[in-house]
CSV table of C-alpha atoms in Angstrom, one decimal:
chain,number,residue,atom,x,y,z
A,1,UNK,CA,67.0,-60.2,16.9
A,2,UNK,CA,69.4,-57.2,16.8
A,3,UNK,CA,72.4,-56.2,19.1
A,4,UNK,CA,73.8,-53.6,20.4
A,5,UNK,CA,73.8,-50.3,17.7
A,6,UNK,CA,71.9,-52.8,15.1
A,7,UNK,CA,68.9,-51.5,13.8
A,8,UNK,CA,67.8,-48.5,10.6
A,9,UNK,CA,69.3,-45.2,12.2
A,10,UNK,CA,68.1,-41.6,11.1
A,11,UNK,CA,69.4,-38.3,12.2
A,12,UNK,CA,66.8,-35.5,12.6
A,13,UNK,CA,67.9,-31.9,14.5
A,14,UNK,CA,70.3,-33.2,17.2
A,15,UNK,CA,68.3,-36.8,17.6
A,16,UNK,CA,69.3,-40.1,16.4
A,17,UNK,CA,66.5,-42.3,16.0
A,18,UNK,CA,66.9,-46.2,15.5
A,19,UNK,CA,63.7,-48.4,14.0
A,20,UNK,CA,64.0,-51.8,15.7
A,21,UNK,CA,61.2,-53.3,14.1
A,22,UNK,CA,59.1,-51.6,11.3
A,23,UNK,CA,55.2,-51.9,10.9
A,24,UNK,CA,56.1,-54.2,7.3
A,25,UNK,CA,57.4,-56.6,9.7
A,26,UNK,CA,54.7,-56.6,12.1
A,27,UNK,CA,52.0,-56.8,9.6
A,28,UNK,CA,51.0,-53.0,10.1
A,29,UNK,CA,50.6,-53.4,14.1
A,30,UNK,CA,53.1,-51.9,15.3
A,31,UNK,CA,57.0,-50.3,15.1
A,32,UNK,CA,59.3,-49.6,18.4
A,33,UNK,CA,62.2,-47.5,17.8
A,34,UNK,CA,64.4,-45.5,20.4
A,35,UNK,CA,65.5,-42.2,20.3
A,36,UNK,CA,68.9,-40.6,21.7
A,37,UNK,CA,68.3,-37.0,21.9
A,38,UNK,CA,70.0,-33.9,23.6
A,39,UNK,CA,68.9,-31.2,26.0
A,40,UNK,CA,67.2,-28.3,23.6
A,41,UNK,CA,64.0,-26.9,22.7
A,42,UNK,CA,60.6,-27.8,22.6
A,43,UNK,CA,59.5,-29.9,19.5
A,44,UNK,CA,56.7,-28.0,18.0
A,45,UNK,CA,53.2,-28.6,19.0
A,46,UNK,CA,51.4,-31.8,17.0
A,47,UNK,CA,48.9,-34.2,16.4
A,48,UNK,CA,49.1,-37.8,14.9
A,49,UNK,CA,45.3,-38.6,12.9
A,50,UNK,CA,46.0,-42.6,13.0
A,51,UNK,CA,49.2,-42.7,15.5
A,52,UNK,CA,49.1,-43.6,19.3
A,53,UNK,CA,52.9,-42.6,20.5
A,54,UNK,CA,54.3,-43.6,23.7
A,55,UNK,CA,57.2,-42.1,25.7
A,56,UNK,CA,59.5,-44.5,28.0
A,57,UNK,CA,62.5,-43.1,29.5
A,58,UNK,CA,65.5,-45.4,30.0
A,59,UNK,CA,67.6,-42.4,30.6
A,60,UNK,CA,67.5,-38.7,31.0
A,61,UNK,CA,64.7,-36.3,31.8
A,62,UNK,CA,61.7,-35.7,29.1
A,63,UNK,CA,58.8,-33.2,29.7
A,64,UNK,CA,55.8,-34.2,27.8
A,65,UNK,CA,53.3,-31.8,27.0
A,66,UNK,CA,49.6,-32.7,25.9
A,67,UNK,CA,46.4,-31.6,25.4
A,68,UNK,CA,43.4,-34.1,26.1
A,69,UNK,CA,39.8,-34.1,24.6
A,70,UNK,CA,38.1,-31.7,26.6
A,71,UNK,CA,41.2,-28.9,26.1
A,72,UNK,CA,43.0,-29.2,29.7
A,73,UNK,CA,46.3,-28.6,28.6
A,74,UNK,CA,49.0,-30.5,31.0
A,75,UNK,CA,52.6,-32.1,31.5
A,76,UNK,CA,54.1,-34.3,33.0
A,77,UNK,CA,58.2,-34.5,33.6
A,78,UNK,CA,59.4,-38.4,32.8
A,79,UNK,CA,62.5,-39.6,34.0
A,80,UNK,CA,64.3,-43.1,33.8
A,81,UNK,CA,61.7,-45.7,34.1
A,82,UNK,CA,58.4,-43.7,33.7
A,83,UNK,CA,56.3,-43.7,30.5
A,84,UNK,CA,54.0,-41.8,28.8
A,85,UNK,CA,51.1,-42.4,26.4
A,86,UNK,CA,49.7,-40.2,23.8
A,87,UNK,CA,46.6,-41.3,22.4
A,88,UNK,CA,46.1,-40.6,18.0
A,89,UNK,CA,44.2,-37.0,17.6
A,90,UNK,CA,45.9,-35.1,20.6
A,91,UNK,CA,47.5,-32.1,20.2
A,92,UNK,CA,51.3,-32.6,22.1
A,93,UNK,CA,54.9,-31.7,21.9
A,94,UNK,CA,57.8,-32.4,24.4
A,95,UNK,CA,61.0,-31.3,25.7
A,96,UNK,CA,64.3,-33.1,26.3
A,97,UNK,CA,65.4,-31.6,29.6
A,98,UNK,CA,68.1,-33.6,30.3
A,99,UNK,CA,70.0,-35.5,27.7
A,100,UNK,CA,67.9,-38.8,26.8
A,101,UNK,CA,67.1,-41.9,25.6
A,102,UNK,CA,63.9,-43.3,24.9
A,103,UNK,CA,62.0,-46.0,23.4
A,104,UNK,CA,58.7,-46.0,21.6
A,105,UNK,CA,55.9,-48.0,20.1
A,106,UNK,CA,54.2,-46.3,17.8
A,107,UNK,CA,50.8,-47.1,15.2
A,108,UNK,CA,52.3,-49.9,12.3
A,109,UNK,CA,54.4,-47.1,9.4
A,110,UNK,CA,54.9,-44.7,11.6
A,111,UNK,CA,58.0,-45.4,12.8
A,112,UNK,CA,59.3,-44.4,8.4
A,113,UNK,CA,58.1,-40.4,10.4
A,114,UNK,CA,61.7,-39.8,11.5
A,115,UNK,CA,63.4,-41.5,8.5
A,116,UNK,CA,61.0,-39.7,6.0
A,117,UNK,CA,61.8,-36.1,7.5
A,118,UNK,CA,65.8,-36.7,8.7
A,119,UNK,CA,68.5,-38.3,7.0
A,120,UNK,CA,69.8,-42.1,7.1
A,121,UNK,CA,72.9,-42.4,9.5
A,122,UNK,CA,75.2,-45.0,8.7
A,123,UNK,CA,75.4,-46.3,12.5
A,124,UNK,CA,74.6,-45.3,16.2
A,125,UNK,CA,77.9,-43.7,16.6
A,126,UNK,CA,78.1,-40.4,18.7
A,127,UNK,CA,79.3,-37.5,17.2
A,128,UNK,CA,77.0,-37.1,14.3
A,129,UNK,CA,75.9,-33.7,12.8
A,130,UNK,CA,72.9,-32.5,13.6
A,131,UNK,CA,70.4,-32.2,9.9
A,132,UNK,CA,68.1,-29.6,10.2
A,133,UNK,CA,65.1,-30.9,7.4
A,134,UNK,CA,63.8,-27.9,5.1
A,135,UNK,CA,60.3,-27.0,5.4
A,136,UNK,CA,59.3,-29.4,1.9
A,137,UNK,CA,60.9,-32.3,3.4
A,138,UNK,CA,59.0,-31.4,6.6
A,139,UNK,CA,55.5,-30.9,5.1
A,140,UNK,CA,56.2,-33.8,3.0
A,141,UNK,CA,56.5,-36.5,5.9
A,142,UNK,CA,53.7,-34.5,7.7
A,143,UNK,CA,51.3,-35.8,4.9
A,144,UNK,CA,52.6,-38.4,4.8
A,145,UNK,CA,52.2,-39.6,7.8
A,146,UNK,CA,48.6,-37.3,8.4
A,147,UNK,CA,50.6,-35.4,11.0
A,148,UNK,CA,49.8,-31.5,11.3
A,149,UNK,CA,52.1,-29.3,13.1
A,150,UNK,CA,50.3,-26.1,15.3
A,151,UNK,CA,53.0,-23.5,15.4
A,152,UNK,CA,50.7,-21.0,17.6
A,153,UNK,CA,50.3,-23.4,20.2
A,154,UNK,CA,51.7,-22.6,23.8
A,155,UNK,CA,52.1,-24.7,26.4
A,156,UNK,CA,51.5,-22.6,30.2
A,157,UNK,CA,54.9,-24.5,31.8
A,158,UNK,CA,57.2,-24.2,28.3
């Protein structure tokens, strides 16, 4: 059980991201953390080898991007109350349109992604710096979690 702003907080760009329950507690099944995010721009194109990701909206506007097996690229804009599921091997990014929050349940570990590449916050408080990771730290977690990034990749609707 956690209240209100309890939880494992890590900043990453502008995002806090809170781990609510980590894969080591679930037995590797699954993590669920949430996200507060502003408005800004695209997160880079990727793709997860092992990790299923899913995107539900409590608040805000967020424009998932994603390409499926046969190569159709498509997106799809989420608002309060709608989800989104990206399965492990497809290439996707998304968008924070409208300042958000989110909540996710990810593939057992990989909710350690955002605290691997960001920073540990000491709370949930508003008003943190952004930290912008450098590229090391990036590739680092990337491995880590058998995440690559596609820099190239463009989206027709970005």
């Amino acid at each position: 059980f956690l209240s209100r702003g309890e939880g494992e907080h890590a900043k990453l760009f502008g995002d806090l991201f809170t781990v609510l329950v980590s894969g080591a507690e679930t037995g590797g099944q699954f993590g669920v953390i949430t996200s507060r995010s502003p408005a800004g721009d695209i997160i880079p194109t990727h793709a997860h080898a092992d990790t299923h990701e899913t995107f539900y909206v409590l608040d805000g506007k967020v424009r998932v991007f994603v390409q499926d097996r046969a190569g159709e690229k498509t997106s799809r804009l989420l608002e309060p109350g709608d989800f989104g599921y990206v399965p492990a091997g497809l290439a996707h990014a998304y968008r924070v349109e409208a300042a958000a929050r989110m909540i996710g349940v990810l593939s057992g570990g990989f909710e350690r992604f955002f605290q691997h590449m960001g920073t540990p916050a000491d709370s949930a408080a508003d008003g943190q710096p952004p930290f912008v990771p450098d590229f090391p730290r990036m590739q680092a977690a990337a491995q880590a979690h058998r995440t690559q990034f596609f820099p190239d990749f463009e989206w027709p609707d970005a």
